[in-house]
PDB file of C-alpha atoms in Angstrom:
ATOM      1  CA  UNK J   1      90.232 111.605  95.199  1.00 44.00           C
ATOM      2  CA  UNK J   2      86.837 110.595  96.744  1.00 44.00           C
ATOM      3  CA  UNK J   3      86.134 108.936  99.904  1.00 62.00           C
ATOM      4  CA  UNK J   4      83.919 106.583  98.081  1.00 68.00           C
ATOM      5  CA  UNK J   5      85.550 103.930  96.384  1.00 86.00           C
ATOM      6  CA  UNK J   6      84.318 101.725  93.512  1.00 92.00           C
ATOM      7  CA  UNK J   7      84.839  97.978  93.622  1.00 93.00           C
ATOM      8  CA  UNK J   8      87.638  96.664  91.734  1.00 94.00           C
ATOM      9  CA  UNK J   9      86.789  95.475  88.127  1.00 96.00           C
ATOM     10  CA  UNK J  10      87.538  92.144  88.220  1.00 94.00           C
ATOM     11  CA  UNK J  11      85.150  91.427  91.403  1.00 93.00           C
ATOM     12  CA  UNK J  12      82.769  93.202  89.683  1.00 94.00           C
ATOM     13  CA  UNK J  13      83.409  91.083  86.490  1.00 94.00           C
ATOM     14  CA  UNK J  14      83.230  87.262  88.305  1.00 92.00           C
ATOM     15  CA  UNK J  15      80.290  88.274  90.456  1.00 90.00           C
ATOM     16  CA  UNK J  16      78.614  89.381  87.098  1.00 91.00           C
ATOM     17  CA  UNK J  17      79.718  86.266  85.441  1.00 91.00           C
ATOM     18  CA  UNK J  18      78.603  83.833  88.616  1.00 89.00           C
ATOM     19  CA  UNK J  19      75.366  85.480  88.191  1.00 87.00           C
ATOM     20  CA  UNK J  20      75.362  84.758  84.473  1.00 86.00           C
ATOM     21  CA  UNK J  21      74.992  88.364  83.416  1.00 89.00           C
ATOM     22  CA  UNK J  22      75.106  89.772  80.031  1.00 88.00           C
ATOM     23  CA  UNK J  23      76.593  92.599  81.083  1.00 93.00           C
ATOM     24  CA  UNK J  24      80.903  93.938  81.764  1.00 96.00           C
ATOM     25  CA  UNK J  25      81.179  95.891  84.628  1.00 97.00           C
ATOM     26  CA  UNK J  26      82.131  98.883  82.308  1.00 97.00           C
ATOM     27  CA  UNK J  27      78.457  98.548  80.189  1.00 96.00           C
ATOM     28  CA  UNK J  28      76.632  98.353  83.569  1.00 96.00           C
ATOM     29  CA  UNK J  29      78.867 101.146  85.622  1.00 97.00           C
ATOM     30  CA  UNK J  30      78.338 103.492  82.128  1.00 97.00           C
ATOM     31  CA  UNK J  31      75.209 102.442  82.285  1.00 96.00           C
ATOM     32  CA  UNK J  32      73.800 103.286  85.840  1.00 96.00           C
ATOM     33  CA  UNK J  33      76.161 106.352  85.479  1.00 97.00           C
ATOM     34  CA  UNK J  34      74.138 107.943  82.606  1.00 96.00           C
ATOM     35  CA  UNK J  35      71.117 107.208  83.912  1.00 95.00           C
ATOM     36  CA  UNK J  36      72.517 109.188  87.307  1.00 95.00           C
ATOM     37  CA  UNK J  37      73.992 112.114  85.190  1.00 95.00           C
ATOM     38  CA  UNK J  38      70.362 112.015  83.542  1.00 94.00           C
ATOM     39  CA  UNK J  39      68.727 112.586  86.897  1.00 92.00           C
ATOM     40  CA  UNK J  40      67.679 108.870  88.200  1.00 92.00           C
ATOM     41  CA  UNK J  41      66.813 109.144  92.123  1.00 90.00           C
ATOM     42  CA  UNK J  42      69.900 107.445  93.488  1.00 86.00           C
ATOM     43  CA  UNK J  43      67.406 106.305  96.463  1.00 88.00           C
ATOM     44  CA  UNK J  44      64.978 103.169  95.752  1.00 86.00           C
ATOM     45  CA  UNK J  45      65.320 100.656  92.819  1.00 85.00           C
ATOM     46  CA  UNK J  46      64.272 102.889  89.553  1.00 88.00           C
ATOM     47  CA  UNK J  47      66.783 101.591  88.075  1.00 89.00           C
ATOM     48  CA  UNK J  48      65.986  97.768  88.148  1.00 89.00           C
ATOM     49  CA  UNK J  49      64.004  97.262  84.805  1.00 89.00           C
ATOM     50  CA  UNK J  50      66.689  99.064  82.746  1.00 88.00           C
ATOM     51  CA  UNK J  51      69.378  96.904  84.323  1.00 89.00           C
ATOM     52  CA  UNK J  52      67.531  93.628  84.261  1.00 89.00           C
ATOM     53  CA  UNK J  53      66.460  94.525  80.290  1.00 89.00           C
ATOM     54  CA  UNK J  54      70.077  95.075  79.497  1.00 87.00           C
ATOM     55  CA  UNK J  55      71.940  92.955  81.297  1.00 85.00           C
ATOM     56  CA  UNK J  56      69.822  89.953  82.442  1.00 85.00           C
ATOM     57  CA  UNK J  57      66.951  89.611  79.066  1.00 85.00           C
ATOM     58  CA  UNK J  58      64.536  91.446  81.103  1.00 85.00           C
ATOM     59  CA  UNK J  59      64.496  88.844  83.714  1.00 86.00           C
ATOM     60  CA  UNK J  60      64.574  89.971  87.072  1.00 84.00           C
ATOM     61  CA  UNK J  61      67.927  90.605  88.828  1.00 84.00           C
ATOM     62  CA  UNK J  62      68.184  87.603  92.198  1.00 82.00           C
ATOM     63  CA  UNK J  63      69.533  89.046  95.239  1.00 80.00           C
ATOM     64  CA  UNK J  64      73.576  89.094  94.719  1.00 86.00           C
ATOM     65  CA  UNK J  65      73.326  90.497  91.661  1.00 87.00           C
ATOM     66  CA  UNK J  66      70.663  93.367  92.949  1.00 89.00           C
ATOM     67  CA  UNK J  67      72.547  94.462  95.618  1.00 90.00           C
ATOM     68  CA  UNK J  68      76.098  94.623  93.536  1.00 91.00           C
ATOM     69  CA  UNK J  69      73.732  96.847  91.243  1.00 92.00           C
ATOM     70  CA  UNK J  70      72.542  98.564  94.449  1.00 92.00           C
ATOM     71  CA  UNK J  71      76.010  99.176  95.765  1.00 92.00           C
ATOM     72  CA  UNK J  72      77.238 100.927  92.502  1.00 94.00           C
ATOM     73  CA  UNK J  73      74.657 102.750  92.259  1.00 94.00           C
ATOM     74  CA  UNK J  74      75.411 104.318  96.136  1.00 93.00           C
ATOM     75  CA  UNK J  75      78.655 104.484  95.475  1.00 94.00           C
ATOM     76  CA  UNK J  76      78.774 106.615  91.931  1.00 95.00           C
ATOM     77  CA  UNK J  77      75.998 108.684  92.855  1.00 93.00           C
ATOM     78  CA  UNK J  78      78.225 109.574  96.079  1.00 92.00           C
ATOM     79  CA  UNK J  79      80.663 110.495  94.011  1.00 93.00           C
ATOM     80  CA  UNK J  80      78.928 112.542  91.637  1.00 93.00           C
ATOM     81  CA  UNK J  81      76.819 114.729  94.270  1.00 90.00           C
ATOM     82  CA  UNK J  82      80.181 114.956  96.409  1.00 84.00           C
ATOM     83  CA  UNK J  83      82.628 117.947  96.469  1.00 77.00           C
ATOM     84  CA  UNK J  84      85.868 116.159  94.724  1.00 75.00           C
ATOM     85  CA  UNK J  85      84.260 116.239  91.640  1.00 76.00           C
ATOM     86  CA  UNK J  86      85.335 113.575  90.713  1.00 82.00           C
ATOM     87  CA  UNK J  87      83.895 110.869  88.331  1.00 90.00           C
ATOM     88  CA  UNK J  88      85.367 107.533  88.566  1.00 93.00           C
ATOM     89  CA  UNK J  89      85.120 104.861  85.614  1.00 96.00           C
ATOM     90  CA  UNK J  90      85.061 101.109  86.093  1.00 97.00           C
ATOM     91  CA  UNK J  91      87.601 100.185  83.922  1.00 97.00           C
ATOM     92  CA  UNK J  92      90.125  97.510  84.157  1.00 96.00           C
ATOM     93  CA  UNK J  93      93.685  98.003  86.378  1.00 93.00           C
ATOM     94  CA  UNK J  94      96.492 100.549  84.426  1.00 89.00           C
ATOM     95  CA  UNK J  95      98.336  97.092  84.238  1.00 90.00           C
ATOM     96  CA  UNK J  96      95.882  95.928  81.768  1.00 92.00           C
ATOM     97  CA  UNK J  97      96.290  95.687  77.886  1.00 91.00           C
ATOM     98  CA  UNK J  98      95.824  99.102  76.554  1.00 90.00           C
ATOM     99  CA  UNK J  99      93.550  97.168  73.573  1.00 89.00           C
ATOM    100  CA  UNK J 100      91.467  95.566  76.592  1.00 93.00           C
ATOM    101  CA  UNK J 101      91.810  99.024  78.505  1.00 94.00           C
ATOM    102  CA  UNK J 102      90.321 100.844  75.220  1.00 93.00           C
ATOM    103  CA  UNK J 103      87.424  98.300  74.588  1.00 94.00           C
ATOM    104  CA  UNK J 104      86.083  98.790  78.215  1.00 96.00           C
ATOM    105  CA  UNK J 105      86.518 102.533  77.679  1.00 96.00           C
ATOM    106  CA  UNK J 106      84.215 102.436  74.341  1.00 96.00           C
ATOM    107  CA  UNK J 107      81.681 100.332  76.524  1.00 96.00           C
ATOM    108  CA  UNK J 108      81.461 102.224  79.084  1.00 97.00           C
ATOM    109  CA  UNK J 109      80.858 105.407  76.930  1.00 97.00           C
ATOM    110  CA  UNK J 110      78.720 103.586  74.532  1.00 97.00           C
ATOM    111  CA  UNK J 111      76.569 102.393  77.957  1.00 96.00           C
ATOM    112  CA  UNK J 112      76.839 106.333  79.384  1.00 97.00           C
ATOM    113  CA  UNK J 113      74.829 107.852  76.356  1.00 96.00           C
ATOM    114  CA  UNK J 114      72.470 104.370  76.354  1.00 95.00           C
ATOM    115  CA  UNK J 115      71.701 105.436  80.073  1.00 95.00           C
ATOM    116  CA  UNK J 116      71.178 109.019  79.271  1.00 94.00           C
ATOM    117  CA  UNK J 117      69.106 108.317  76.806  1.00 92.00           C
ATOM    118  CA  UNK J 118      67.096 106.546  78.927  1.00 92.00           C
ATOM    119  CA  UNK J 119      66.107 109.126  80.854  1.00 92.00           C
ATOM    120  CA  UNK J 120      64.182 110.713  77.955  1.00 89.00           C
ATOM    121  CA  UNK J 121      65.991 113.722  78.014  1.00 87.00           C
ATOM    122  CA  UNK J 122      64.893 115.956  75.239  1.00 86.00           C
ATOM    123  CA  UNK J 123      68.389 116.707  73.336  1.00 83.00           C
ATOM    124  CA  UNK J 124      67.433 120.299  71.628  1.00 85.00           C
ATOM    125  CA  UNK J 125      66.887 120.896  75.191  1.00 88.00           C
ATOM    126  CA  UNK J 126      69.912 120.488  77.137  1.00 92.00           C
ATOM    127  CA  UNK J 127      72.472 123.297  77.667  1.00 93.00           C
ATOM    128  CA  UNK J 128      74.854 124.230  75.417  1.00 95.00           C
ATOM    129  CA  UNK J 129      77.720 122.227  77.800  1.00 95.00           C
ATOM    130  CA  UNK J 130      75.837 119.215  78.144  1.00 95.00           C
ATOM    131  CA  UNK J 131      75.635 118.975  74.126  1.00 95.00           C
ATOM    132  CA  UNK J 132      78.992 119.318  73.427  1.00 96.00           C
ATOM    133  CA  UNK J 133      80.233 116.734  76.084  1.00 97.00           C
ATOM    134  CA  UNK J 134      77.785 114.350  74.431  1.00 96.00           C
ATOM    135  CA  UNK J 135      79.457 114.738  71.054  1.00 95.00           C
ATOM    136  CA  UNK J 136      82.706 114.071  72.855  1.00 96.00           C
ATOM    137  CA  UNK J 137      81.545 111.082  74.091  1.00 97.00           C
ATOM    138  CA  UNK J 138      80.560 110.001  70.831  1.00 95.00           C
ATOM    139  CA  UNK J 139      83.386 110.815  69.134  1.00 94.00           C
ATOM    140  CA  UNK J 140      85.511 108.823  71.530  1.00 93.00           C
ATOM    141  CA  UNK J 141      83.284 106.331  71.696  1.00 91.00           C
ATOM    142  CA  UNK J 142      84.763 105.418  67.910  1.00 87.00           C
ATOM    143  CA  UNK J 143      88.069 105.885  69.089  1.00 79.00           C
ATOM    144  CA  UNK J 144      90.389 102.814  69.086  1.00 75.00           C
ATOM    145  CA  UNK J 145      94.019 101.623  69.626  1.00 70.00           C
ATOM    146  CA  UNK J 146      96.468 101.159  66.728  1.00 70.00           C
ATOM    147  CA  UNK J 147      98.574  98.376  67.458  1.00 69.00           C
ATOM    148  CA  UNK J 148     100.829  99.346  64.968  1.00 71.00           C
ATOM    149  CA  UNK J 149     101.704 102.940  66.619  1.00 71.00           C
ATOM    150  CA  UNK J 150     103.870 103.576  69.451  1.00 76.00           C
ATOM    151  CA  UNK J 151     101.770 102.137  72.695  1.00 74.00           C
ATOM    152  CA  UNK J 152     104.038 104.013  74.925  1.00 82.00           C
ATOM    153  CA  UNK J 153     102.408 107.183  73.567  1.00 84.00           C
ATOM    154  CA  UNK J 154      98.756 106.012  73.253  1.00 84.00           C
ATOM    155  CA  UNK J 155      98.894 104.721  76.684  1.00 85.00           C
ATOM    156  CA  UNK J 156      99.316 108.372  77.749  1.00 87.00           C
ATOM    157  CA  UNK J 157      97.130 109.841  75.113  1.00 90.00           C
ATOM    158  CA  UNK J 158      94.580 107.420  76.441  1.00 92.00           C
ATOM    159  CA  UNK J 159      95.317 108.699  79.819  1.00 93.00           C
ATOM    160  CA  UNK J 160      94.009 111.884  78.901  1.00 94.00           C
ATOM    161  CA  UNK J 161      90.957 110.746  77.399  1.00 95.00           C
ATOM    162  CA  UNK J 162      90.028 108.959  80.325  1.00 96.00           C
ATOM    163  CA  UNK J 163      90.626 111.968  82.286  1.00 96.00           C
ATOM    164  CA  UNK J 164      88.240 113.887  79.304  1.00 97.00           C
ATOM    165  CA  UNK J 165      85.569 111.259  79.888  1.00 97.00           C
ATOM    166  CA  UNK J 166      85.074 112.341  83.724  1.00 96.00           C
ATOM    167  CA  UNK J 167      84.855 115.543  83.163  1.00 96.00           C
ATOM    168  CA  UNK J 168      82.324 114.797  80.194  1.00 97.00           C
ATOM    169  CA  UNK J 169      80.902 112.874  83.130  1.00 97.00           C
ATOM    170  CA  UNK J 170      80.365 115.634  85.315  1.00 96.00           C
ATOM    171  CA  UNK J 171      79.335 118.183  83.361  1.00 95.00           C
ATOM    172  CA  UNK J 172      76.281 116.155  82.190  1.00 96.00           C
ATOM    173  CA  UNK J 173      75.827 115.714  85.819  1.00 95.00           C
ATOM    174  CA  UNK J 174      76.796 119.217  87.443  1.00 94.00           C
ATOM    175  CA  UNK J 175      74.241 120.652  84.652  1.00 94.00           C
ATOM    176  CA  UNK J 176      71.089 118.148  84.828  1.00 93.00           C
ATOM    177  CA  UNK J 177      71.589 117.073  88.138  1.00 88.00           C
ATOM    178  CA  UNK J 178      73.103 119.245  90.527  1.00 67.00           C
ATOM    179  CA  UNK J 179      72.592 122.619  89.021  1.00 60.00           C
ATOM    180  CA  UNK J 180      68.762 121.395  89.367  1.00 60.00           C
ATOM    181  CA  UNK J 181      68.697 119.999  92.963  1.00 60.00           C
ATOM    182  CA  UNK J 182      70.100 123.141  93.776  1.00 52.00           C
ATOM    183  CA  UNK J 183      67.572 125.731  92.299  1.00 51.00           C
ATOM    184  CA  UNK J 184      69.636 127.015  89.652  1.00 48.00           C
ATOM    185  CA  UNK J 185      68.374 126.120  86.383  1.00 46.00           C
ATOM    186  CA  UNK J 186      64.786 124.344  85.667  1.00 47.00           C
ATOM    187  CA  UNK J 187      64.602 119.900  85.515  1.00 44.00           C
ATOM    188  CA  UNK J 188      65.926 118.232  82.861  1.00 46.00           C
ATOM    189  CA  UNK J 189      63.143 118.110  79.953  1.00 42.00           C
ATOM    190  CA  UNK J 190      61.302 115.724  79.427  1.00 37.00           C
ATOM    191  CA  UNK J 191      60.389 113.773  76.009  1.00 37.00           C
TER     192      UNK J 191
END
């Protein structure tokens, strides 16, 4: 696990609310995490008009709400560029309904591509990797719970897509992030 630690959901969730955000804290942690895996400079506030467009009406973020955006942004792009690969998603507690559980997932998936795409990354492009964790992530993006199956079993089987999701997570990232910083393969092109 990674020494960096992402807030718990539900702070995240009544500080966005207190700050009358349009935004969950899975939409705005998928969010900033595309745009991350899609090579945003973690340092500085580049990401403060896509935020305040899609989570505040393009209104400017006030000073709470800027630095919880500020802190996530620290602490997943910690996490990304550190050696645990590991790829945390802001999600809400195991304990939570799986139907709540699986609606956060979708949103924060749904939000991932959004951010990617945001970074005008030119799809034909991208390696081979990077394409086929993006139709992953679309695919489970339409996933959803049956209420009428045994939740016992799609509580693990979501399990695993969770787990599926990071690693969707950092290979976008490992290939048009790090891979880059590191000399190995050319940037991430450009629309």
């Amino acid at each position: 696990m990674s020494e960096v630690k992402l807030p718990a959901y539900e702070a995240v969730e009544a500080a966005l609310k207190s700050q009358s955000l349009a935004v969950t804290p899975s939409e705005l942690h998928g969010l900033l995490t595309g745009m991350l895996c899609g090579g945003l400079p973690a340092v500085g506030e580049h990401w403060i008009g896509p935020i305040s467009d899609y989570a505040n009406n393009g209104e400017s973020l006030d000073g709470d709400a800027r630095t919880l955006t500020q802190n996530l942004v620290e602490i997943t792009s910690k996490e990304l560029a550190g050696t645990g690969f590991d790829a945390s998603l802001l999600l809400p507690d195991d304990d939570a309904d799986l139907m709540v559980r699986a609606e956060a997932l979708s949103e924060w998936v749904n939000c991932f591509l959004s951010g990617l795409g945001l970074m005008g990354l030119n799809q034909e492009k991208l390696p081979a990797s990077v394409q086929e964790a993006l139709g992953d992530l679309q695919d489970i993006a339409q996933l959803g719970i049956d209420d009428e199956d045994d939740l016992e079993e799609q509580a693990a089987l979501f399990e695993q897509v969770i787990e599926h999701v990071r690693m969707c997570t950092l290979t976008c990232y490992f290939e048009l992030v790090s891979r880059h910083q590191s000399g190995q393969s050319d940037a991430p092109t450009l629309h």
